[in-house]
Amino acid sequence: MIELSELIQARFRLDFNANKKSKTEQSFCLDVDFNMPGTGITAIFGHSGSGKTSLLRCIAGLEKTSSGYLIVNNETWQDETHFLPTHKRPLAYVFQEASLFEHLTVQGNLDFAIKRSGLLHKGSGFFQEKETSNTELYKQVIDVMGIENLLTQIPDGLSGGERQRAAIARALLIKPRLLLMDEPLASLDDARKQEILHYLEAIRNTFDIPIIYVSHSLDEVARLADHVVLLEQGAIVAQGNVQAVFSRLDLPMHFGQDWSVVVHGTVSMIDQQWHIATVSIDSGEIQIPDNQFIVGQEMRVRILAKDISLALEPQTDNSILNKLAARVLEVSNDPNSAMALVRLQIGKNTLIARLTRKSVHQLNLRADSEVWAQIKSVAVVA
Amino acid sequence: MSFSEADIAAIWLTLRLATTVTILLLIIGTPIAWWLARTESRWKAPIGAIVALPLVLPPTVLGFYLLIVMGPNGPVGQVTQALGLGLLPFTFWGLVVASIFYSMPFVVQPIQNAIEAIGDRPLEVAATLRAGPLDRFFNVVLPLAKPGFITATILGFAHTVGEFGIVLMIGGNIPEETRVVSVQIYDHVEALEYTKAHALAGAMLAFSFVVLLTLYWFQHKKSAVGMKYGA
């Protein structure tokens, strides 16, 4: 049973044609009814136009819905008769493009939040429970986001990544009980994305606040999310923890991106000679290049479907280190007619392998076939 | 070039009128500009047109209607009489009221444009940072729209200094009450006192030029900054 105080319950209906009166935009209706955990990072995932930003704006109160309710950690933000305006909701919002106030320095932007951080000071939450003093929190946020040397600058002089870091710092300093992030990486180039992802992980590890994170990137979701809500054309098609949702074949998860699954593991051994770390994952071990890991360290790895090949017998004469005994759960078609997706059970974990249909036929793979999964490479994502 | 005592009185009166009108217009015009910039109401176009009317109407037309409305039988006139304020036409405050209407578009439009240029995003950001409506206005809109407010102040002031037709219609020509510089120049010319007219007219010319020069310098600087922002 989930505690009511750690739950976000909502139902929204938002008809865009009625709202915006635009004739060119195609009719769009957001119609969702969901419960999300009020802890950890929940990713709202979908491609552009799926309504994920609208959903986030509804949660923030920036979009008024014709009907619906929203209860966040046992506090009603919206129901049929009441609508709490955005500035009275104890949330913070990071917009897609950096949204610093141009007339203020970075410090001025942070002060804007600090001055107003005491305005809604009831209930519980990370910032209240810890009774972190403002100065302590300030130091911590500046440190985690690495913006110490940007404080005196005006937003105009900052790079996209720096602005976004400052905007995230400002969002934390308001002491939110719920942090909403709308594709905070979307307007950045790849190098900047990696940089900010690193900071986002630091936030997850440092501040225990629930985050709702909108994204259309599987990579970001795999790295950050605990829980995934999959949105398509304004409706929720699936939700659950990240491993469960990623390993389903019946969902249009990939959107042209690579199929992958996320697996949790613990570093059990480090081979100093070859710089290889062994990671235990439920019933099995995988070996990955050591990257200053510590024995006992928990990590999250992402395995792409295209990096798994299957063999009926254990192979010893190839370069692949990771060979795990697996059982085929199902074989299904890939949108590409030459390819097939094979769902595998390895202990409690589910992996997906992407093979040619020809290989599937030659190996005679079907549900319950016993196979060896050969994993070519593994990406450590967190 | 020297000014007579009457000239100096006219100059003082003009400055007093323009200052009063500008301050009142900033107070009255800002909510109107805010509403015009942000509303999606179908009344936006008609209200916008009414505010802009003085741009195209001869001042005599506006002055004529104001004279009727504020006169002894007009609705406003009856209210002011009932309140014991007497009648507004041919008084300083009558001029103030008329000038507010007449200079309204010069104040409302720059502020409206500036608020429109800010867009929704900074306001949404401020709301997510717990800023209520007034907080958002004073700490986000006002600083971001500052150039618009400066332009509005300069134009509102300068335009009030430069009015003539509506002053004659509403204010007449009463020394130290309604005789502003433009009327004083008219008097000088009527009396064939060309030297005196030259002095005042020259002063007005210089004043107007300096005001507009300041404004354009300011706007040029602003647009240069704006280009940097866009890059």
XYZ file of C-alpha atoms in Angstrom:
613
model
C 0.000 0.000 0.000
C 1.352 3.380 -0.924
C 0.974 6.093 1.673
C -1.472 8.767 0.576
C 1.084 11.322 1.559
C 3.383 9.994 -1.128
C 1.045 9.914 -4.024
C 0.049 12.199 -6.831
C -3.480 11.512 -8.005
C -4.919 13.356 -10.927
C -7.499 13.414 -13.618
C -7.378 16.070 -16.323
C -9.376 16.748 -19.400
C -8.187 19.514 -21.608
C -9.679 20.260 -24.984
C -7.299 22.355 -26.976
C -9.536 23.489 -29.759
C -12.013 24.928 -27.307
C -9.231 26.630 -25.423
C -7.088 28.176 -28.080
C -9.666 28.805 -30.798
C -7.037 28.142 -33.416
C -8.284 26.604 -36.597
C -4.939 25.527 -37.990
C -3.906 23.347 -35.064
C -5.379 19.914 -35.211
C -7.858 19.077 -32.537
C -6.139 17.755 -29.480
C -7.510 16.487 -26.268
C -5.581 15.590 -23.176
C -7.540 13.079 -21.162
C -5.679 11.380 -18.355
C -6.433 9.752 -15.059
C -3.449 8.564 -13.099
C -1.662 7.932 -9.849
C 2.035 8.627 -9.682
C 4.366 7.919 -6.838
C 5.083 11.091 -4.906
C 8.717 10.119 -4.507
C 11.671 9.663 -6.811
C 11.763 10.694 -10.440
C 8.711 10.052 -12.576
C 9.267 10.484 -16.289
C 6.399 11.508 -18.496
C 7.527 10.067 -21.757
C 6.129 10.484 -25.234
C 6.952 12.036 -28.552
C 6.245 15.618 -29.452
C 2.546 16.306 -29.593
C 1.678 13.557 -27.158
C 0.539 16.112 -24.600
C 3.291 15.624 -22.070
C 4.098 19.317 -21.694
C 0.380 20.099 -21.422
C 0.061 17.514 -18.685
C 2.945 19.100 -16.793
C 1.407 22.554 -17.226
C -1.864 21.212 -15.825
C -0.036 19.913 -12.769
C 1.594 23.322 -12.354
C -1.716 25.126 -12.769
C -0.398 27.033 -15.793
C -3.144 25.447 -17.885
C -6.713 25.474 -16.641
C -8.611 22.338 -17.427
C -12.312 22.139 -18.044
C -12.624 19.362 -15.506
C -10.433 17.286 -13.300
C -8.744 17.071 -9.975
C -5.224 16.978 -8.669
C -4.167 15.756 -5.270
C -0.490 15.959 -4.475
C 0.739 14.170 -1.384
C -2.674 14.399 0.244
C -3.145 18.092 -0.550
C -5.821 19.108 -3.038
C -4.505 21.487 -5.664
C -7.516 21.290 -7.898
C -10.982 19.774 -7.880
C -14.374 20.577 -9.373
C -14.823 23.688 -7.262
C -11.322 24.847 -6.339
C -8.344 25.777 -8.402
C -5.186 26.676 -6.556
C -3.339 29.254 -8.681
C 0.224 28.391 -9.656
C 1.847 30.793 -7.205
C 0.089 29.070 -4.307
C 1.291 25.585 -5.248
C 4.501 24.524 -3.464
C 6.192 23.464 -6.665
C 9.057 24.545 -8.843
C 9.179 24.382 -12.607
C 12.149 24.169 -14.941
C 11.152 25.227 -18.421
C 12.465 23.763 -21.640
C 14.405 26.819 -22.661
C 16.304 28.558 -19.922
C 13.934 31.077 -18.428
C 16.082 33.286 -16.252
C 14.848 36.831 -15.774
C 16.915 38.826 -18.222
C 16.872 41.952 -16.068
C 18.559 40.228 -13.133
C 21.980 38.691 -12.634
C 22.225 35.001 -11.815
C 22.430 35.990 -8.154
C 19.381 38.214 -8.607
C 17.501 35.293 -10.113
C 18.425 33.074 -7.177
C 17.438 35.816 -4.723
C 14.059 36.068 -6.426
C 13.452 32.453 -5.383
C 15.068 32.693 -1.948
C 12.904 35.701 -0.990
C 9.751 33.787 -1.840
C 10.803 30.365 -0.588
C 9.132 30.894 2.785
C 5.769 31.885 1.354
C 4.124 28.441 1.443
C 5.688 26.940 4.458
C 3.419 24.173 5.594
C 3.402 20.426 5.316
C 6.367 18.185 4.972
C 8.974 17.647 2.362
C 12.687 17.401 2.052
C 13.403 21.057 2.630
C 11.049 21.383 5.586
C 11.978 18.145 7.350
C 15.670 18.758 7.207
C 15.106 22.274 8.450
C 17.956 23.208 6.241
C 18.753 26.814 6.896
C 18.656 29.094 3.905
C 22.393 29.658 3.868
C 23.137 25.951 4.115
C 20.726 25.137 1.336
C 22.103 27.980 -0.747
C 25.648 26.687 -0.406
C 24.549 23.158 -1.182
C 22.631 24.167 -4.299
C 25.417 26.393 -5.629
C 27.815 23.547 -5.032
C 25.721 20.788 -6.601
C 24.902 22.888 -9.670
C 28.422 24.290 -9.982
C 27.369 27.893 -10.580
C 29.607 29.691 -8.085
C 31.503 31.603 -10.762
C 28.373 32.586 -12.681
C 26.631 34.492 -9.899
C 27.569 38.008 -10.950
C 26.811 37.513 -14.629
C 23.665 38.485 -16.475
C 21.837 35.664 -18.290
C 22.682 37.182 -21.652
C 26.346 36.312 -21.246
C 25.821 32.653 -20.307
C 25.848 29.553 -22.474
C 22.676 27.486 -22.796
C 23.937 24.889 -20.352
C 24.953 27.500 -17.784
C 21.588 29.204 -17.982
C 19.796 25.925 -17.480
C 21.971 25.106 -14.465
C 21.180 28.497 -12.977
C 17.471 27.968 -13.690
C 17.566 24.575 -11.970
C 19.383 26.089 -8.986
C 16.686 28.776 -8.777
C 14.003 26.063 -8.853
C 15.649 24.234 -5.937
C 16.008 27.412 -3.873
C 12.248 27.966 -3.837
C 12.203 24.807 -1.667
C 9.625 22.958 -3.726
C 7.711 19.948 -2.507
C 7.385 18.864 -6.125
C 9.848 19.702 -8.883
C 8.516 19.773 -12.430
C 10.935 19.672 -15.335
C 9.854 20.154 -18.917
C 12.536 18.688 -21.185
C 15.250 20.741 -19.538
C 17.821 19.319 -21.945
C 15.901 19.649 -25.190
C 17.406 22.940 -26.292
C 20.997 21.892 -25.588
C 23.594 20.158 -27.736
C 24.793 16.645 -26.869
C 27.828 17.677 -24.866
C 25.735 20.069 -22.752
C 23.092 17.380 -22.303
C 25.611 15.016 -20.779
C 26.822 17.815 -18.536
C 23.347 18.669 -17.242
C 22.400 14.990 -16.872
C 25.290 14.700 -14.487
C 23.875 17.592 -12.446
C 20.395 16.091 -12.496
C 21.774 12.860 -11.103
C 23.484 14.871 -8.411
C 20.143 16.474 -7.547
C 18.485 13.071 -7.308
C 21.231 11.874 -5.019
C 21.387 14.996 -2.860
C 17.847 16.279 -2.483
C 15.056 13.887 -1.707
C 12.283 15.652 -3.585
C 9.814 14.106 -5.998
C 10.511 15.140 -9.575
C 8.224 14.871 -12.576
C 10.401 14.909 -15.634
C 9.006 15.323 -19.132
C 11.143 13.875 -21.885
C 11.107 12.328 -25.311
C 14.565 10.824 -24.929
C 14.864 7.176 -23.900
C 18.417 7.831 -22.849
C 17.393 10.471 -20.300
C 14.526 8.362 -19.018
C 16.777 5.312 -18.663
C 19.298 7.308 -16.707
C 17.029 9.251 -14.432
C 13.586 7.801 -14.001
C 12.278 5.416 -11.375
C 8.774 5.462 -12.741
C 7.582 6.018 -16.293
C 4.280 7.316 -17.612
C 3.964 6.738 -21.330
C 1.760 9.245 -23.079
C 0.406 9.047 -26.572
C -2.053 11.454 -28.189
C -3.155 12.825 -24.880
C -3.752 9.458 -23.247
C -1.670 7.292 -20.946
C -0.790 4.011 -22.664
C 1.393 2.529 -19.960
C 2.972 3.301 -16.653
C 5.059 1.494 -14.123
C 8.601 1.277 -12.907
C 11.235 1.897 -15.506
C 12.388 -1.717 -15.844
C 8.881 -3.043 -16.326
C 7.843 -0.439 -18.878
C 11.073 -0.630 -20.857
C 10.899 -4.390 -21.216
C 7.424 -4.489 -22.719
C 7.281 -5.198 -26.420
C 3.713 -4.117 -27.003
C 4.452 -0.454 -26.418
C 5.601 2.076 -28.926
C 8.451 2.890 -26.579
C 11.191 3.293 -29.068
C 9.847 6.030 -31.382
C 12.670 5.333 -33.772
C 15.158 5.162 -30.933
C 16.958 1.989 -29.949
C 15.100 -0.580 -27.880
C 16.710 -1.006 -24.538
C 16.112 -2.219 -21.030
C 17.329 -0.928 -17.713
C 18.818 -3.290 -15.152
C 19.861 -2.587 -11.590
C 23.044 -4.169 -10.307
C 25.753 -4.023 -7.679
C 29.487 -4.009 -8.270
C 30.727 -7.281 -6.759
C 34.340 -7.444 -7.880
C 36.968 -5.371 -9.629
C 39.690 -7.061 -11.638
C 42.688 -4.771 -11.314
C 44.693 -6.547 -14.016
C 42.186 -6.057 -16.813
C 40.295 -3.116 -15.362
C 37.068 -5.010 -15.526
C 34.285 -4.640 -12.981
C 31.853 -7.436 -12.314
C 28.296 -6.328 -11.681
C 25.825 -8.724 -10.083
C 22.362 -8.466 -11.508
C 19.911 -10.704 -9.694
C 20.781 -14.126 -11.135
C 23.881 -13.476 -13.109
C 26.863 -11.284 -13.545
C 27.971 -8.930 -16.225
C 31.434 -7.579 -16.784
C 32.020 -4.011 -17.764
C 35.058 -1.795 -18.120
C 36.019 -0.421 -14.713
C 35.452 3.277 -14.305
C 36.687 3.880 -10.785
C 33.825 1.867 -9.391
C 33.748 0.770 -5.773
C 32.834 -2.732 -4.696
C 29.292 -2.603 -3.325
C 28.344 0.381 -5.458
C 24.833 0.187 -6.850
C 24.364 1.077 -10.439
C 21.876 1.177 -13.207
C 22.892 -0.163 -16.585
C 21.148 0.138 -19.894
C 21.398 -2.701 -22.391
C 20.448 -1.968 -25.970
C 18.512 -4.654 -27.835
C 20.889 -4.442 -30.790
C 23.857 -5.295 -28.552
C 22.452 -8.706 -27.614
C 22.953 -11.751 -29.787
C 21.631 -15.218 -29.002
C 23.252 -18.666 -29.211
C 21.851 -22.087 -28.463
C 25.126 -23.352 -26.944
C 27.561 -21.382 -24.780
C 30.216 -19.992 -27.106
C 33.817 -19.798 -26.047
C 35.525 -18.785 -29.233
C 34.371 -15.216 -29.520
C 35.269 -11.934 -27.925
C 32.082 -11.444 -25.995
C 32.578 -11.507 -22.224
C 28.984 -11.527 -21.103
C 27.071 -14.702 -21.713
C 23.986 -15.298 -19.658
C 21.620 -18.222 -19.682
C 18.176 -17.007 -20.624
C 14.720 -18.239 -21.442
C 12.741 -16.804 -24.349
C 9.492 -15.236 -23.195
C 8.153 -14.171 -26.548
C 9.143 -13.338 -30.065
C 7.501 -10.410 -31.731
C 7.771 -8.461 -34.916
C 9.800 -5.349 -35.319
C 8.462 -2.515 -37.485
C 11.362 -3.367 -39.795
C 10.207 -6.501 -41.617
C 13.669 -8.090 -41.549
C 13.917 -7.831 -37.788
C 12.344 -9.461 -34.765
C 12.356 -8.644 -31.068
C 12.958 -11.408 -28.585
C 12.055 -10.914 -24.959
C 14.259 -12.872 -22.578
C 13.975 -13.813 -18.953
C 17.198 -13.819 -16.965
C 16.395 -14.341 -13.314
C 14.009 -11.547 -12.426
C 15.286 -9.339 -15.205
C 13.847 -9.021 -18.649
C 16.076 -8.250 -21.605
C 15.149 -7.538 -25.190
C 17.269 -8.747 -28.109
C 16.820 -7.437 -31.618
C 17.698 -10.109 -34.217
C 16.980 -10.737 -37.858
C 13.921 -12.831 -38.481
C 16.162 -15.117 -40.433
C 18.245 -15.833 -37.305
C 15.101 -16.407 -35.266
C 13.991 -18.936 -37.854
C 17.381 -20.667 -38.095
C 17.704 -21.013 -34.308
C 14.040 -22.006 -34.145
C 13.404 -19.574 -31.309
C 10.034 -19.607 -29.629
C 8.623 -19.089 -26.176
C 10.435 -21.214 -23.573
C 13.514 -21.839 -25.769
C 16.631 -21.997 -23.626
C 19.331 -19.742 -25.062
C 22.541 -17.952 -24.222
C 22.326 -14.204 -24.410
C 25.610 -12.647 -25.480
C 25.812 -9.031 -24.498
C 28.302 -7.054 -26.501
C 28.315 -3.896 -24.503
C 26.623 -2.358 -21.552
C 26.138 1.289 -20.851
C 26.345 2.339 -17.254
C 23.748 5.042 -16.916
C 23.773 5.830 -13.240
C 15.766 86.642 -26.179
C 13.918 87.320 -22.995
C 10.570 86.268 -21.586
C 7.986 88.573 -20.113
C 6.377 87.746 -16.791
C 3.305 86.475 -18.631
C 5.516 84.230 -20.774
C 7.164 82.744 -17.712
C 3.761 82.186 -16.123
C 2.682 80.373 -19.287
C 5.800 78.227 -19.252
C 5.257 77.271 -15.601
C 1.642 76.485 -16.223
C 2.560 74.323 -19.188
C 5.126 72.372 -17.193
C 2.686 71.944 -14.304
C -0.021 70.716 -16.668
C 2.266 68.327 -18.504
C 3.680 66.874 -15.277
C 0.244 66.382 -13.719
C -1.135 64.812 -16.871
C 1.859 62.510 -17.332
C 1.709 61.205 -13.774
C -2.051 60.638 -13.962
C -1.731 59.012 -17.374
C 0.899 56.553 -16.158
C -1.464 55.555 -13.362
C -4.563 55.329 -15.571
C -2.857 54.171 -18.763
C -0.874 51.257 -17.315
C -3.882 49.073 -16.412
C -5.449 49.883 -19.786
C -2.209 48.979 -21.579
C -1.927 45.797 -19.499
C -5.454 44.794 -20.368
C -5.006 45.586 -24.078
C -1.726 43.662 -24.180
C -2.984 40.513 -22.502
C -6.707 40.171 -23.117
C -8.263 37.847 -25.652
C -11.622 39.591 -25.222
C -13.569 40.664 -28.273
C -13.636 44.132 -26.739
C -9.919 44.513 -27.317
C -10.297 46.046 -30.792
C -13.045 48.583 -29.904
C -11.297 49.708 -26.712
C -7.986 49.930 -28.543
C -9.643 52.058 -31.230
C -11.203 54.399 -28.674
C -7.829 54.890 -26.970
C -6.251 55.654 -30.354
C -8.985 58.103 -31.496
C -7.088 61.286 -30.488
C -4.381 60.288 -32.971
C -6.730 61.010 -35.851
C -9.459 63.290 -34.446
C -9.049 67.058 -34.714
C -8.575 68.354 -31.159
C -11.565 70.610 -31.712
C -13.872 67.601 -32.059
C -12.623 66.007 -28.845
C -12.684 69.398 -27.122
C -16.222 70.061 -28.292
C -17.580 66.815 -26.858
C -15.678 67.253 -23.606
C -17.075 70.768 -23.330
C -20.599 69.384 -23.692
C -20.059 66.513 -21.245
C -18.329 68.662 -18.612
C -20.592 71.648 -19.165
C -23.458 72.683 -16.826
C -25.941 70.345 -18.549
C -23.521 67.503 -19.241
C -23.488 64.377 -17.057
C -19.974 65.020 -15.766
C -20.741 68.674 -15.209
C -23.765 67.802 -13.066
C -21.700 65.397 -10.981
C -18.906 67.922 -10.411
C -21.481 70.556 -9.470
C -23.245 68.183 -7.105
C -19.885 67.433 -5.473
C -19.346 71.141 -5.005
C -16.373 71.205 -7.386
C -18.062 73.582 -9.775
C -17.588 73.236 -13.509
C -14.396 71.924 -15.071
C -14.279 73.837 -18.375
C -12.056 76.908 -18.291
C -10.151 75.631 -15.244
C -6.758 74.014 -14.841
C -8.335 70.667 -13.881
C -10.609 70.835 -16.906
C -7.434 71.085 -18.996
C -5.961 68.144 -17.117
C -8.988 65.965 -17.887
C -9.000 66.979 -21.548
C -5.242 66.419 -21.870
C -5.530 62.957 -20.344
C -7.871 61.918 -23.141
C -5.847 63.699 -25.745
C -2.446 62.250 -24.758
C -3.744 58.800 -23.810
C -2.552 56.884 -26.919
C 0.962 58.282 -26.563
C 1.234 56.690 -23.136
C -0.843 53.531 -23.568
C 0.640 52.304 -26.824
C 4.349 52.173 -25.860
C 3.474 50.427 -22.582
C 1.154 48.023 -24.377
C 3.849 47.156 -26.927
C 6.426 46.615 -24.188
C 4.121 44.311 -22.228
C 3.234 42.375 -25.370
C 6.949 41.944 -26.098
C 7.558 40.380 -22.696
C 5.144 37.550 -23.483
C 3.715 34.955 -21.115
C 6.865 33.102 -20.180
C 8.461 35.451 -17.606
C 5.073 35.738 -15.892
C 4.672 31.969 -15.793
C 8.180 31.610 -14.447
C 7.412 34.146 -11.729
C 4.191 32.316 -10.838
C 6.086 29.051 -10.403
C 8.397 30.996 -8.074
C 5.365 31.886 -5.926
C 5.042 35.470 -7.081
C 1.402 36.595 -6.878
C -0.156 38.941 -9.456
C 1.069 42.229 -7.897
C 4.494 40.782 -7.167
C 4.707 39.677 -10.808
C 3.733 43.122 -12.020
C 6.133 45.142 -9.894
C 9.119 42.802 -9.923
C 8.940 41.276 -13.387
C 6.753 43.271 -15.765
C 7.797 46.733 -14.627
C 11.555 46.176 -14.878
C 11.268 44.269 -18.152
C 8.946 46.884 -19.689
C 10.981 49.830 -18.391
C 11.939 51.101 -21.869
C 8.250 51.201 -22.785
C 7.436 53.172 -19.661
C 10.239 55.661 -20.344
C 9.060 56.173 -23.916
C 5.487 56.594 -22.675
C 6.545 59.186 -20.116
C 8.522 61.243 -22.606
C 5.858 61.108 -25.306
C 2.986 61.800 -22.898
C 4.785 64.811 -21.442
C 5.921 66.222 -24.778
C 2.557 65.750 -26.410
C 0.773 67.546 -23.579
C 3.216 70.442 -23.821
C 2.495 70.664 -27.535
C -1.299 70.763 -27.500
C -3.214 73.795 -28.594
C -6.624 73.110 -30.075
C -8.037 71.260 -27.143
C -6.696 73.913 -24.741
C -8.557 76.619 -26.587
C -11.759 74.570 -26.623
C -11.725 73.554 -22.966
C -9.449 76.030 -21.265
C -9.817 79.217 -23.147
C -7.191 81.784 -22.395
C -7.075 82.575 -18.691
C -3.676 83.746 -17.353
C -2.106 81.362 -14.812
C -5.094 79.050 -15.112
C -5.299 77.849 -18.708
C -2.996 80.086 -20.734
C -0.253 77.618 -21.716
C 2.733 78.366 -23.955
C 1.040 77.451 -27.220
C -1.854 79.793 -26.439
C 0.537 82.534 -25.351
C 2.334 82.287 -28.699
C -1.029 82.571 -30.464
C -1.771 85.710 -28.440
C 1.592 87.240 -29.317
C 1.037 86.594 -32.993
C -2.512 87.999 -32.851
C -1.079 91.134 -31.242
C 1.669 91.233 -33.899
C 4.343 90.887 -31.150
C 6.554 88.786 -33.374
C 9.705 89.165 -31.265
C 7.969 87.741 -28.235
C 6.403 85.018 -30.361
C 9.858 84.159 -31.705
C 11.279 83.718 -28.237
C 8.570 81.323 -27.081
C 8.265 79.497 -30.401
C 12.039 79.050 -30.518
C 12.028 77.693 -26.991
C 9.278 75.224 -27.894
C 11.152 74.151 -31.003
C 14.334 73.560 -29.043
C 12.454 71.723 -26.293
C 10.646 69.426 -28.715
C 13.813 68.667 -30.633
C 15.760 67.805 -27.502
C 12.952 65.598 -26.222
C 12.689 63.653 -29.472
C 16.453 63.434 -29.806
C 16.684 61.960 -26.309
C 13.944 59.509 -27.139
C 15.532 58.325 -30.378
C 18.951 58.021 -28.793
C 17.418 56.000 -26.048
C 15.487 53.795 -28.457
C 18.552 53.282 -30.630
C 20.579 52.187 -27.647
C 17.738 49.906 -26.621
C 17.437 48.298 -30.035
C 21.193 47.710 -30.143
C 20.867 45.885 -26.836
C 17.857 44.044 -28.210
C 19.883 42.789 -31.145
C 22.515 41.496 -28.812
C 19.824 39.641 -26.895
C 18.511 38.074 -30.056
C 21.911 36.779 -31.113
